[in-house]
Short mmCIF file of C-alpha atoms in Angstrom, two decimals:
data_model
loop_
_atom_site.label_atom_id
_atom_site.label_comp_id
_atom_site.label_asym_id
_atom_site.label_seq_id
_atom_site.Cartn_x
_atom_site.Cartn_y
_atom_site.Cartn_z
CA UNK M 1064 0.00 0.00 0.00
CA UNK M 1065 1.93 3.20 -0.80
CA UNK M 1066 1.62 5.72 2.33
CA UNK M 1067 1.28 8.44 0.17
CA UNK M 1068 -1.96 7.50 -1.09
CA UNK M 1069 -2.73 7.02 2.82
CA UNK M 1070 -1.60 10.00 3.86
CA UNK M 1071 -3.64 12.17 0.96
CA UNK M 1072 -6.34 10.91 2.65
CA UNK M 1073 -5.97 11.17 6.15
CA UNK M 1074 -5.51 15.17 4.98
CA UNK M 1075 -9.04 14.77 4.64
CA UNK M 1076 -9.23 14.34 8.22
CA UNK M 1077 -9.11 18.07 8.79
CA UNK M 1078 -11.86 18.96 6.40
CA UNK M 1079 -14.42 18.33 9.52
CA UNK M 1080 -12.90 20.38 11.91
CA UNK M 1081 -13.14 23.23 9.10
CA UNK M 1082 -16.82 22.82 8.66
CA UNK M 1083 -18.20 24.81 10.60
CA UNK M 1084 -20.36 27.20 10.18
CA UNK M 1085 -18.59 30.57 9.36
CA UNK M 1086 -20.27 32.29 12.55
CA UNK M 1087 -19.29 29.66 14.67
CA UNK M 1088 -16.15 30.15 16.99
CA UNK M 1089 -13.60 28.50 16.07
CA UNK M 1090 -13.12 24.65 17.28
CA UNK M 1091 -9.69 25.15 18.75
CA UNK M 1092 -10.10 28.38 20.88
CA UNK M 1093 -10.62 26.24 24.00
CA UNK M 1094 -8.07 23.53 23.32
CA UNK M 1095 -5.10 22.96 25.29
CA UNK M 1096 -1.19 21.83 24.68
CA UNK M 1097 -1.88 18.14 24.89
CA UNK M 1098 -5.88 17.89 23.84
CA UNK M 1099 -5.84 14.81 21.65
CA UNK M 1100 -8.63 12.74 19.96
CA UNK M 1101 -7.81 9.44 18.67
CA UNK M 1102 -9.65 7.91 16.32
CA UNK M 1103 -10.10 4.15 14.96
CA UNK M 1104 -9.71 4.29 11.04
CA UNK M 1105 -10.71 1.78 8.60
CA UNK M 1106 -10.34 1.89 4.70
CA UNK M 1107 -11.04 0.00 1.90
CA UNK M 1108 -9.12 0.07 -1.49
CA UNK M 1109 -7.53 -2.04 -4.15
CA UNK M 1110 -9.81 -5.19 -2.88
CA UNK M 1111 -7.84 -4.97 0.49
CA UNK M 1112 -9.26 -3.75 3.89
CA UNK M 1113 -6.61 -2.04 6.05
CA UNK M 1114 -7.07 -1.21 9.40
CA UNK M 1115 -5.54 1.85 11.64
CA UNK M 1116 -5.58 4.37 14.58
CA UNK M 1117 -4.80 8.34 13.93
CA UNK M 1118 -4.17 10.59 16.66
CA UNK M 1119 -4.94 14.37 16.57
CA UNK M 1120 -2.76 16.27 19.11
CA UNK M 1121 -2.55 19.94 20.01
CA UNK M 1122 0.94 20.51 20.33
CA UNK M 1123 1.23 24.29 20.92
CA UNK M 1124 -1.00 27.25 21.71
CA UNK M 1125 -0.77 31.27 21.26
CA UNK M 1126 -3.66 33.17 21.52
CA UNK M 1127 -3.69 33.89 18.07
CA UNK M 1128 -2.65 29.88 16.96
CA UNK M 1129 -3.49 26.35 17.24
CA UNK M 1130 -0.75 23.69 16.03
CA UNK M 1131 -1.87 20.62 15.17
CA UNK M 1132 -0.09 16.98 14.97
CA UNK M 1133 -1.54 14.38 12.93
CA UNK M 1134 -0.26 10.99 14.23
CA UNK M 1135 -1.08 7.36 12.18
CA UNK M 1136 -0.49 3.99 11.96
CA UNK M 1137 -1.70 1.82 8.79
CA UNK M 1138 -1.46 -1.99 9.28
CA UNK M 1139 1.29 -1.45 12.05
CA UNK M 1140 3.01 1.21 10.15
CA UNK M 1141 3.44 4.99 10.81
CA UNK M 1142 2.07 7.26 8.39
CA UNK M 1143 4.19 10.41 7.81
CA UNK M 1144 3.41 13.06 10.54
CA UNK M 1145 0.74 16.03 8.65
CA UNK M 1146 1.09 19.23 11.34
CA UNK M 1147 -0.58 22.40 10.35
CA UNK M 1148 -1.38 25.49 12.20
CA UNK M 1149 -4.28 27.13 12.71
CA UNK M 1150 -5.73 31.09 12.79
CA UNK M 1151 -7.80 31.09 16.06
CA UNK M 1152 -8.62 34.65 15.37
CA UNK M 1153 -11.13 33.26 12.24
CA UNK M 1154 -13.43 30.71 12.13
CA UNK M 1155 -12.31 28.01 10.17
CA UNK M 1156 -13.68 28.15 6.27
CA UNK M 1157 -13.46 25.17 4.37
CA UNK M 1158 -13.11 27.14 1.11
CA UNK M 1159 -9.33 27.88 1.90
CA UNK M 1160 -8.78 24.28 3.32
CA UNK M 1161 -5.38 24.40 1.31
CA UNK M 1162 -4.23 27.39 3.88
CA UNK M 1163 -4.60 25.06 6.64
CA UNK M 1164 -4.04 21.93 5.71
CA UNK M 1165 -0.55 21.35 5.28
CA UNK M 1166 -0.48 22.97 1.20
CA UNK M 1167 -3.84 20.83 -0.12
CA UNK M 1168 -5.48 22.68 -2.55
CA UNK M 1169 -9.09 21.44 -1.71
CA UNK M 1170 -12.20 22.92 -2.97
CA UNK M 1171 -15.11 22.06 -0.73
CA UNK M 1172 -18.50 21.93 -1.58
CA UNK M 1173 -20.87 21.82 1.46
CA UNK M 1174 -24.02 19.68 1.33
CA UNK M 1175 -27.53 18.13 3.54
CA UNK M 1176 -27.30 18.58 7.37
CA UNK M 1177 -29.22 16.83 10.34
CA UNK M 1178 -28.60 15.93 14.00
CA UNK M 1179 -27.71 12.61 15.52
CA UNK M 1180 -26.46 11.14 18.65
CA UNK M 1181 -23.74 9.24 18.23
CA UNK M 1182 -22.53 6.34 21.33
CA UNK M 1183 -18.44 6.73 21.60
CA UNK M 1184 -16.78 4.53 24.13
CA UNK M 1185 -20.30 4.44 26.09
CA UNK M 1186 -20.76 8.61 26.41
CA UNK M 1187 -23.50 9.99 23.93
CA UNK M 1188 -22.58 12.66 22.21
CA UNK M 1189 -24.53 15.25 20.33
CA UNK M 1190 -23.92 16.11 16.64
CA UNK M 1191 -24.25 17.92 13.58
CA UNK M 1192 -23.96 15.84 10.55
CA UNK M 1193 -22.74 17.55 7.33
CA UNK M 1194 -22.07 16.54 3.61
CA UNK M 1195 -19.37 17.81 1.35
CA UNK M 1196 -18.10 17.25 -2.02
CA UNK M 1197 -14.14 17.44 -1.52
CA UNK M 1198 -11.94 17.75 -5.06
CA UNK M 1199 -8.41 19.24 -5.49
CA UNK M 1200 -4.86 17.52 -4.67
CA UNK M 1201 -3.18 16.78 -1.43
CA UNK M 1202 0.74 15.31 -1.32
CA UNK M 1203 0.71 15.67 -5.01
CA UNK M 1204 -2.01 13.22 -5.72
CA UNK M 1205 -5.90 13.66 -7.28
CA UNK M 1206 -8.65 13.29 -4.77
CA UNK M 1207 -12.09 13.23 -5.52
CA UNK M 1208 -14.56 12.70 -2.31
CA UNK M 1209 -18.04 12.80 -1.05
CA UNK M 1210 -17.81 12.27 2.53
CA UNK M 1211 -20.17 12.53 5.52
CA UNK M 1212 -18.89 13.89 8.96
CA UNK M 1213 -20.64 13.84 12.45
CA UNK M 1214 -19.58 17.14 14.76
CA UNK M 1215 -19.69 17.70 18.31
CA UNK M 1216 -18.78 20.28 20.21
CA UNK M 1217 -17.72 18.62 23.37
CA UNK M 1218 -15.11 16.54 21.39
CA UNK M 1219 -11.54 18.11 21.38
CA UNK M 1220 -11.24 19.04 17.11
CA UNK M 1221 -15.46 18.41 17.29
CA UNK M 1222 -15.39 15.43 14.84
CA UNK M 1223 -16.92 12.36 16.53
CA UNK M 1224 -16.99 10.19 12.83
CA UNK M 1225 -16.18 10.64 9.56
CA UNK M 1226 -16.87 8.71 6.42
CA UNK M 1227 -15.92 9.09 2.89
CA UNK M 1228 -16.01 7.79 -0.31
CA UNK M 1229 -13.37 8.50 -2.39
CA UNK M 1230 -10.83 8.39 -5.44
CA UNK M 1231 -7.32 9.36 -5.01
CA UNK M 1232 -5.05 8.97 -8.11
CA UNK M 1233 -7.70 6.61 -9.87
CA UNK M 1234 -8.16 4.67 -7.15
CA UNK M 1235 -11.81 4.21 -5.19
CA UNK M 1236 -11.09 4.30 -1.39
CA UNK M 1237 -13.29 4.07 1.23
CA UNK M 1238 -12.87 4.92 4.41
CA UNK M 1239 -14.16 5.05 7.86
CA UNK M 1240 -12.88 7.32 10.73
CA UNK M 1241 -14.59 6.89 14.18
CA UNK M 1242 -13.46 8.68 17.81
CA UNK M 1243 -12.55 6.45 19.61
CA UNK M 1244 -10.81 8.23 22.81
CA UNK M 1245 -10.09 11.87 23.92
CA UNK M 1246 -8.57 13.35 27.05
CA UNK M 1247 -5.18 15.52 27.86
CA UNK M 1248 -1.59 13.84 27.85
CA UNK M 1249 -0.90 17.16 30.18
#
């Protein structure tokens, strides 16, 4: 499995913490050096299923920033680290996704919404769901993507689940991201 492909698509990991609505405050505002979600990921693609874990960690904090670590392991192996920073004086806009996503130039395309509870590690969480249309290139490669992502607000980063179905350099990929632990490692 080439990591690249892998890691194009885990950059698609950030597109839910930048949908939020535009008058919404930003996601990260609260967070703290050490906040982390980690999240079980599974994905389908070239007839093979491949299992992994991803961990989102805050890593530093101004007032004015948020950076980000982007931690995963695919069938045992680590992904290359993705860390991007991000403006906590805006609200995150998923329109200029390729400003804070590590150089992806992503056009995003929002869709439906509704409300669900989703069960995580046996809390109940409240969410927004939202669908997008994601096209553009990340780490050099095509991606084409209609994906579905569950939000809460009382999840470090807000996304409880995300799923997605997806070609990335002619390939169809789908995959499956669900939280499956937060806390502080502070």
């Amino acid at each position: 499995m080439n990591p690249k492909l892998i890691a194009a698509a885990l950059l698609l990991a950030f597109v839910p913490a930048a949908a939020r609505a535009a008058d919404d405050e930003n996601p990260y505002k609260n967070a703290k050096v050490g906040d982390y979600a980690t999240y079980k990921l599974t994905v389908s693609v070239a007839g093979m299923d491949i299992a992994g874990t991803m961990t989102q960690t805050v890593t530093e904090k101004t007032d004015k920033e948020v950076t980000l670590k982007v931690a995963a392991k695919v069938n045992g192996m680590a992904v290359p680290e993705q860390t991007t920073k991000i403006d906590l004086t805006k609200p995150f806009d998923p329109t200029k996704l390729n400003q804070q996503v590590g150089g992806a130039d992503m056009k995003v395309e929002k869709g439906k919404e509704g409300k669900e509870k989703i069960k995580v590690d046996g809390k109940e969480y409240e969410t927004t769901w939202t669908s997008f249309k994601v096209t553009g290139k990340a780490n050099g490669l095509e991606i084409d993507s209609d994906m579905k992502v569950w939000l809460s607000k009382d999840i470090p980063g807000v996304l409880a689940r995300m799923e997605s179905k997806m070609k990335v350099a002619g390939q169809t990929m789908d995959m499956k991201m669900e939280l499956t632990e937060t806390g502080s490692k502070k």
